[in-house]
Tab-separated table of C-alpha atoms in Angstrom:
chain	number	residue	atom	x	y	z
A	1	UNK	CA	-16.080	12.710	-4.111
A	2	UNK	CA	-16.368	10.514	-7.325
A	3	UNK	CA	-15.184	10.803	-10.563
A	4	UNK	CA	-16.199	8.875	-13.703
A	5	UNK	CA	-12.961	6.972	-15.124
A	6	UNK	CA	-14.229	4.916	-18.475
A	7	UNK	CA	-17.713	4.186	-16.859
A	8	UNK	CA	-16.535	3.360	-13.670
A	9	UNK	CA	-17.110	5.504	-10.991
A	10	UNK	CA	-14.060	5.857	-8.333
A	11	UNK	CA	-14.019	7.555	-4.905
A	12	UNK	CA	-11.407	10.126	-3.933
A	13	UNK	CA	-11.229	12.465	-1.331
A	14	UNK	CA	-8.229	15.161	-0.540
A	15	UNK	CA	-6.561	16.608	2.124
A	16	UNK	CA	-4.685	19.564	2.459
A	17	UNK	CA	-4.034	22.783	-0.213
A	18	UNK	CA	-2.604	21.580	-3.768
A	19	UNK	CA	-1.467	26.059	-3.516
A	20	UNK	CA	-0.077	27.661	-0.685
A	21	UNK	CA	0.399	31.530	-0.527
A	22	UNK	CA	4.368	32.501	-1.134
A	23	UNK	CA	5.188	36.000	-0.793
A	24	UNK	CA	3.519	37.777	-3.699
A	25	UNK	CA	2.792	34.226	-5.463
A	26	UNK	CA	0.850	31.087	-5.077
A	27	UNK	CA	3.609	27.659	-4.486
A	28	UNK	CA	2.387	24.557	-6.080
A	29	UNK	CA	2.846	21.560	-3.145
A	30	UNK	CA	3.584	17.958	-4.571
A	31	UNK	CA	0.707	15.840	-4.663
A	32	UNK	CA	0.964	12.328	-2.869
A	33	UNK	CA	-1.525	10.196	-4.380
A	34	UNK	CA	-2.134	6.956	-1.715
A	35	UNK	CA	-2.976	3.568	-2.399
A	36	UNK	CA	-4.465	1.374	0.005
A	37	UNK	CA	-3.923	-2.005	0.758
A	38	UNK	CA	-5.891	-4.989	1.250
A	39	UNK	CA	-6.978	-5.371	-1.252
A	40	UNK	CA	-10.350	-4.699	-0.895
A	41	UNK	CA	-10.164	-2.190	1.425
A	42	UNK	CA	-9.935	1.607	1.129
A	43	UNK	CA	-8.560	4.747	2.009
A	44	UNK	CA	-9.892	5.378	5.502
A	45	UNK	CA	-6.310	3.079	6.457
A	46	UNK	CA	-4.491	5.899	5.844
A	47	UNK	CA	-6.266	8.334	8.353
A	48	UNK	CA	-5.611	10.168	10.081
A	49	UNK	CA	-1.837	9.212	10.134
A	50	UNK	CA	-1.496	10.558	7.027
A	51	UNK	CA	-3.193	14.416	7.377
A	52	UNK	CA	0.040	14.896	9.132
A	53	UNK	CA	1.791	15.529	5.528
A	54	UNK	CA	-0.323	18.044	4.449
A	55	UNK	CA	2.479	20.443	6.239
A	56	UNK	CA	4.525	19.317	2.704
A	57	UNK	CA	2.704	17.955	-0.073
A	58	UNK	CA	-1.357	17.258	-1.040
A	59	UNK	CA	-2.692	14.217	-0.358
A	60	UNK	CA	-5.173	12.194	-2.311
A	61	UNK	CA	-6.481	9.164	-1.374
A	62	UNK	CA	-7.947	7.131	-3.865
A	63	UNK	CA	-10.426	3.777	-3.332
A	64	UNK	CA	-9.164	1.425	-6.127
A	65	UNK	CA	-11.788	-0.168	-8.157
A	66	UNK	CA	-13.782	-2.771	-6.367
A	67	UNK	CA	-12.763	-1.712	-2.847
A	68	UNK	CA	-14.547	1.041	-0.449
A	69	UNK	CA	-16.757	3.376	-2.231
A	70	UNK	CA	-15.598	3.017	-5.685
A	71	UNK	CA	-17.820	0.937	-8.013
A	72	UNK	CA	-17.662	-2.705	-7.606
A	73	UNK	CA	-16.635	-3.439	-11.264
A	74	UNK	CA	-16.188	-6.277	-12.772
A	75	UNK	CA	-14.142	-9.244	-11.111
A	76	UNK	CA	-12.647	-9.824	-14.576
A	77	UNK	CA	-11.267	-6.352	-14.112
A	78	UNK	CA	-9.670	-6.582	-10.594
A	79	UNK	CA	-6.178	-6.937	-11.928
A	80	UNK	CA	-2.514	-5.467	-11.241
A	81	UNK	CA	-2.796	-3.638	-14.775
A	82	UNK	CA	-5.991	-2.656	-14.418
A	83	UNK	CA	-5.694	-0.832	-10.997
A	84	UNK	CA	-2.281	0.366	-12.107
A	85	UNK	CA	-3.660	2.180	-15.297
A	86	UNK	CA	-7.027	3.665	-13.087
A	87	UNK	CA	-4.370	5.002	-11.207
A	88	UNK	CA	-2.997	6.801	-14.562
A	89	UNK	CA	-6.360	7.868	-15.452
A	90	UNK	CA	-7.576	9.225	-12.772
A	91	UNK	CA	-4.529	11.240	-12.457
A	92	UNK	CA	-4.878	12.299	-15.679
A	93	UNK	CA	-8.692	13.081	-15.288
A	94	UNK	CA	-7.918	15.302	-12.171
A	95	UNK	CA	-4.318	17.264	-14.083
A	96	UNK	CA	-2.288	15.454	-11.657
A	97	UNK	CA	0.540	15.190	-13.452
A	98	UNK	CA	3.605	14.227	-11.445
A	99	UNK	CA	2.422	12.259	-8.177
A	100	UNK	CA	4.538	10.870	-5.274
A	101	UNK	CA	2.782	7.384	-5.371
A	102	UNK	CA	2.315	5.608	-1.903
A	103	UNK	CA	1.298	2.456	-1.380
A	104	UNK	CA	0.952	0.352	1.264
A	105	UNK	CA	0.957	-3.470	1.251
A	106	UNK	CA	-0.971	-4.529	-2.009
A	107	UNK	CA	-1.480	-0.910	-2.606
A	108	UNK	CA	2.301	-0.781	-3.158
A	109	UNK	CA	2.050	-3.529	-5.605
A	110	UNK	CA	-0.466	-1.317	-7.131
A	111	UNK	CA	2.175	1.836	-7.063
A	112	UNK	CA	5.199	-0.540	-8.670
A	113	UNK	CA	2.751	-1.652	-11.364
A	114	UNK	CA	2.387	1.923	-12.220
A	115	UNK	CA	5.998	2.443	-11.811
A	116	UNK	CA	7.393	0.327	-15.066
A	117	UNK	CA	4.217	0.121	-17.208
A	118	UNK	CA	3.815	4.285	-16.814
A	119	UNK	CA	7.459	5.373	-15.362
A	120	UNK	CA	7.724	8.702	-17.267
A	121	UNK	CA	3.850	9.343	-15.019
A	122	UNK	CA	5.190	9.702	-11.418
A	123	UNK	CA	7.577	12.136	-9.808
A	124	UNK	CA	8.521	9.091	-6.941
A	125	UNK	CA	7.224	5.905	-5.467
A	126	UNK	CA	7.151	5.028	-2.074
A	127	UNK	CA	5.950	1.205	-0.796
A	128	UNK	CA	5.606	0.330	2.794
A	129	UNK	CA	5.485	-2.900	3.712
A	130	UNK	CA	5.077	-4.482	0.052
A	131	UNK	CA	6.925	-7.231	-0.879
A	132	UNK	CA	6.457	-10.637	0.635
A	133	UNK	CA	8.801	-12.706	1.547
A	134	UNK	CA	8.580	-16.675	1.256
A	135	UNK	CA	5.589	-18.648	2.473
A	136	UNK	CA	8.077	-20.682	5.340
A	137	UNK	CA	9.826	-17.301	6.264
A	138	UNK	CA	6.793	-15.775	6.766
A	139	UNK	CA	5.482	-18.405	8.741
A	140	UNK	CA	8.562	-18.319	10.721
A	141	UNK	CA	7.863	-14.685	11.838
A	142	UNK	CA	4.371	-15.785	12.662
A	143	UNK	CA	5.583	-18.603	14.248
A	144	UNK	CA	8.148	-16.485	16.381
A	145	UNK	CA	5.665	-13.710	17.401
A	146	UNK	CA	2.684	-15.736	18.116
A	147	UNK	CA	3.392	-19.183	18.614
A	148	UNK	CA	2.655	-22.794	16.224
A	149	UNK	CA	-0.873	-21.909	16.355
A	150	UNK	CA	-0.714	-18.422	14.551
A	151	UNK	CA	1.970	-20.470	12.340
A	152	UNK	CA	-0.566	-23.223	11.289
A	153	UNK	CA	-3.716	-20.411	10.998
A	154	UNK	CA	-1.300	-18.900	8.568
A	155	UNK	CA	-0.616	-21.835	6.128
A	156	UNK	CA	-4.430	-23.163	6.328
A	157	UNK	CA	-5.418	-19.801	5.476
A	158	UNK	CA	-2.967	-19.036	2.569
A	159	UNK	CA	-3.615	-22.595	1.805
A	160	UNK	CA	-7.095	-21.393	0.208
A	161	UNK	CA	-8.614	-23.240	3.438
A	162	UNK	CA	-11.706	-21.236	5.150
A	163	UNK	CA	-10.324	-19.959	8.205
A	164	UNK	CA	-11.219	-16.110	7.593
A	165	UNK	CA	-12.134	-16.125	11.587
A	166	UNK	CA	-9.174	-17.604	12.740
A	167	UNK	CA	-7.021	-15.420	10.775
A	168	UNK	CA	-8.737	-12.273	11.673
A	169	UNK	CA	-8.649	-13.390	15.644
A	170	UNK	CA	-5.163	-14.899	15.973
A	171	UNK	CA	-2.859	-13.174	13.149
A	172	UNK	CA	-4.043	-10.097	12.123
A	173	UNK	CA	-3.045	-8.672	15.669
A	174	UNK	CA	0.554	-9.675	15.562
A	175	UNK	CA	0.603	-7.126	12.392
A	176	UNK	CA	1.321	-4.884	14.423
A	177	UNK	CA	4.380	-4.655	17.131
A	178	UNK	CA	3.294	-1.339	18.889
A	179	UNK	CA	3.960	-1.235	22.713
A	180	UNK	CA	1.007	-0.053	23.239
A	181	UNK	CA	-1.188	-3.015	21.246
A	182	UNK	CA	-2.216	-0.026	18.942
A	183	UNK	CA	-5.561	0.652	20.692
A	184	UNK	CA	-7.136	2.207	17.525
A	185	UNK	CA	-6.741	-0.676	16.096
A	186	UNK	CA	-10.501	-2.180	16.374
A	187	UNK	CA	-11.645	1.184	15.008
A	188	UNK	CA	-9.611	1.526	12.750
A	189	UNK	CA	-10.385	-2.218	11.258
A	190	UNK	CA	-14.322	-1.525	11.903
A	191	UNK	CA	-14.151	1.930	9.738
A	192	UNK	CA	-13.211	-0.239	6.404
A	193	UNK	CA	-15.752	-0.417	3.839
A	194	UNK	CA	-14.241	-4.251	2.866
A	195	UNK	CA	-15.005	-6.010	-0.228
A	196	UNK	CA	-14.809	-9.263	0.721
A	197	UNK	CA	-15.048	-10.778	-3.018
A	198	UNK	CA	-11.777	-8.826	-3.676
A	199	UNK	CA	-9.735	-10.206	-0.865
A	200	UNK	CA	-10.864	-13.848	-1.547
A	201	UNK	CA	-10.219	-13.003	-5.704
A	202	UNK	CA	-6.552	-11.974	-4.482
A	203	UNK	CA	-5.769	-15.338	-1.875
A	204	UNK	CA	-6.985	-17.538	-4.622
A	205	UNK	CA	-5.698	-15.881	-8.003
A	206	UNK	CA	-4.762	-12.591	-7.514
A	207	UNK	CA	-1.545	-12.806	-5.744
A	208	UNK	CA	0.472	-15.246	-7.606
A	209	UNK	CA	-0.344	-13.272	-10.625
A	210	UNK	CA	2.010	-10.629	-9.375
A	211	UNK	CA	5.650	-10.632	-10.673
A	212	UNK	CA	7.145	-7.807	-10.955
A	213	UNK	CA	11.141	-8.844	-11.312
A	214	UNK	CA	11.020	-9.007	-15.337
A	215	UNK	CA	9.684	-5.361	-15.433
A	216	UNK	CA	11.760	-3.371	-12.834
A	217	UNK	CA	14.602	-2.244	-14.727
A	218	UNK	CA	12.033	-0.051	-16.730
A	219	UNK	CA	11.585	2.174	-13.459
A	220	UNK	CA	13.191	5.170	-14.021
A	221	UNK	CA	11.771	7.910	-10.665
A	222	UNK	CA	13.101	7.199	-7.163
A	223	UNK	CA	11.937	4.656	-4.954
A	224	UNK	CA	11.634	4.309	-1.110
A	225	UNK	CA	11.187	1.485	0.356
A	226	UNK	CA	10.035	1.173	3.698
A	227	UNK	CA	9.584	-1.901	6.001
A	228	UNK	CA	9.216	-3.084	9.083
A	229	UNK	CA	12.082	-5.119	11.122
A	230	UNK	CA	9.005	-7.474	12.303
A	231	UNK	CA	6.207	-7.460	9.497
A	232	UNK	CA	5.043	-11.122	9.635
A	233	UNK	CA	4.040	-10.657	6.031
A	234	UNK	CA	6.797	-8.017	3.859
A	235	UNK	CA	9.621	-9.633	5.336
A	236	UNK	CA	13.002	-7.730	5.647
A	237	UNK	CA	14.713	-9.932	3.280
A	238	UNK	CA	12.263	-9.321	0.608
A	239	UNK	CA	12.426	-5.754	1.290
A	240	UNK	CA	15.833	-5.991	0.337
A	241	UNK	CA	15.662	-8.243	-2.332
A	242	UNK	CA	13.656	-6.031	-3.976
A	243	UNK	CA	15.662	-1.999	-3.152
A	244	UNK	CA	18.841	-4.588	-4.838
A	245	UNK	CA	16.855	-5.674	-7.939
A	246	UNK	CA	15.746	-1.585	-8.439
A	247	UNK	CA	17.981	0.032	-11.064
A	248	UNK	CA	21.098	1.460	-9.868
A	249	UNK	CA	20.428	4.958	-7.790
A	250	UNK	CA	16.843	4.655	-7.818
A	251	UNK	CA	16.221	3.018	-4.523
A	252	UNK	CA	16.076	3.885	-0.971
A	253	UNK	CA	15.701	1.344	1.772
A	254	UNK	CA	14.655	1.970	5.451
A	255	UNK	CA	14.107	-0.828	7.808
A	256	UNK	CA	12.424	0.466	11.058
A	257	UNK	CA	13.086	-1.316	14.601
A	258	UNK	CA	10.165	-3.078	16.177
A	259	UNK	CA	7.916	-2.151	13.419
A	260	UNK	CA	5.364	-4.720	12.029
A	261	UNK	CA	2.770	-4.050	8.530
A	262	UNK	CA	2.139	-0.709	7.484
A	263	UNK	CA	4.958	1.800	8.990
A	264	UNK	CA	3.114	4.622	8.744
A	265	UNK	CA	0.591	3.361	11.149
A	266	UNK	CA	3.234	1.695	13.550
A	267	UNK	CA	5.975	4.022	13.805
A	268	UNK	CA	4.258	7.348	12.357
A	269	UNK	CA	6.903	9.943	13.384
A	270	UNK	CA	9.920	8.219	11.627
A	271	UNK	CA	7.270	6.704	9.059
A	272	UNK	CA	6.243	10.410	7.589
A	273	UNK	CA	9.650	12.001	8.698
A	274	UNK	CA	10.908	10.021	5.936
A	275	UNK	CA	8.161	10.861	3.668
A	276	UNK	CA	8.640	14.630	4.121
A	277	UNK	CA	11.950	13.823	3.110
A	278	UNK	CA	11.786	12.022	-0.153
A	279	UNK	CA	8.975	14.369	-1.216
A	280	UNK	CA	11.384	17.452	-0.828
A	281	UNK	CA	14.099	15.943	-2.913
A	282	UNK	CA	11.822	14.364	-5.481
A	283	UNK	CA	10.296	17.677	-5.732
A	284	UNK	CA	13.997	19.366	-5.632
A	285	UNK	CA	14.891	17.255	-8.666
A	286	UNK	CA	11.525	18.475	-10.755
């Protein structure tokens, strides 16, 4: 489905009952709204991992501007702000009016930006695998789980050097630290509807525009913060860094064991144990 937010058509689609029969009444379920990474990519990341908490809550999933099949925009317009505040909109077009926000990767940069410029909007926030750590700590990990040639793909390729093959060959499969090599993997990567323009917009530009720090003590709604012990990218440290700089109470950190980018798709059990969790005390709390 699409929906027209100020001329710009974004795709949506939904999963699971927002009402659920109660006795003589009809129970409202909390509505997660996710946010995928990339950027550039869209929703499909989330499935079908993600149907699984439909037992709790609604799910929307939500193709930010430019990526998937939302309307390529404008590349003026593919901004932090600008994604964060579609995110507002369309949640205000639709009478969505508390969402559990989760994000994954830039997605969850997405969900924080929401977060302080619009914290009165969401009932909770939730970012796996977010934060990054430090270009030579990250290229440590890469270093440790695949050797000095995944290292030195790495800092070409965040380097602004043109090794999109190389990347995609040698270090986009140590993302993941699944036993068993996580055999959906290939179709789950050839399901994407990529923009490509967005992805290169973000390496060049896009992604040292992002600093949050000066803005989190506006958060106000709980935040978990999930990560994995082996994510070559969202390192542990900055995972932590960032549940410390949080306001006092707000945040909740979970590290998971021989877990690499994106818990939900690496360790799915724990990954939307914990979800069903936070959504049932966020919801407790109104």
């Amino acid at each position: 489905m699409r929906i027209d937010i100020g001329g710009v058509r974004l795709y949506f689609d939904v999963e699971g009952a927002g009402l659920v029969p109660d006795g003589a009444a009809m129970a409202e379920r909390p509505v997660v709204v996710a946010l995928h990474g990339g950027p550039g990519a869209d929703h499909s990341l989330f499935k079908p991992v993600l149907g699984r908490a439909t037992e709790f809550a609604q799910v929307v999933y939500l193709d930010q501007r430019g990526s998937g099949r939302s309307d390529v925009s404008e590349p003026a317009l593919w901004t932090w702000e600008r994604w964060a505040d579609d995110v507002v909109d369309f949640c205000d077009a639709l009478g969505i009016d508390d969402p559990v926000l989760l994000g994954t990767s830039s997605g969850g940069w997405v969900a924080l930006t929401v977060a302080h410029r619009h914290p009165e909007r969401v009932r909770g926030v939730v970012l796996d695998s977010v934060m990054p750590g430090p270009a030579e700590e990250r290229l440590e990990v890469f270093e440790r789980l695949g050797g000095a040639k995944a290292r030195d793909i790495a800092r070409r390729y965040w380097g602004g050097e043109d090794v999109q093959d190389d990347w995609e060959r040698v270090c986009l499969p140590l993302y993941s630290r699944r036993p068993d090599g996580a055999p959906e993997a290939r179709d789950r990567l050839a399901r994407i509807r990529w923009n490509r323009d967005v992805i290169e917009h973000f390496r060049r530009s896009l992604a040292g525009a992002f600093d949050p720090w000066p803005y989190l003590e506006r958060i106000v709604r709980p935040v978990l913060v999930l990560n994995g012990e082996d994510d070559p990218v969202a390192t542990v440290s900055a995972a932590r860094k960032l549940a410390e700089a949080l306001p006092e109470g707000t945040a909740e950190l979970h590290v998971l064991p021989a877990t690499g980018h994106g818990v939900f798709r690496e360790d799915p059990d724990r990954a939307v144990a914990l979800l069903r969790d936070f959504v049932g005390r966020t919801a407790a709390r109104g």
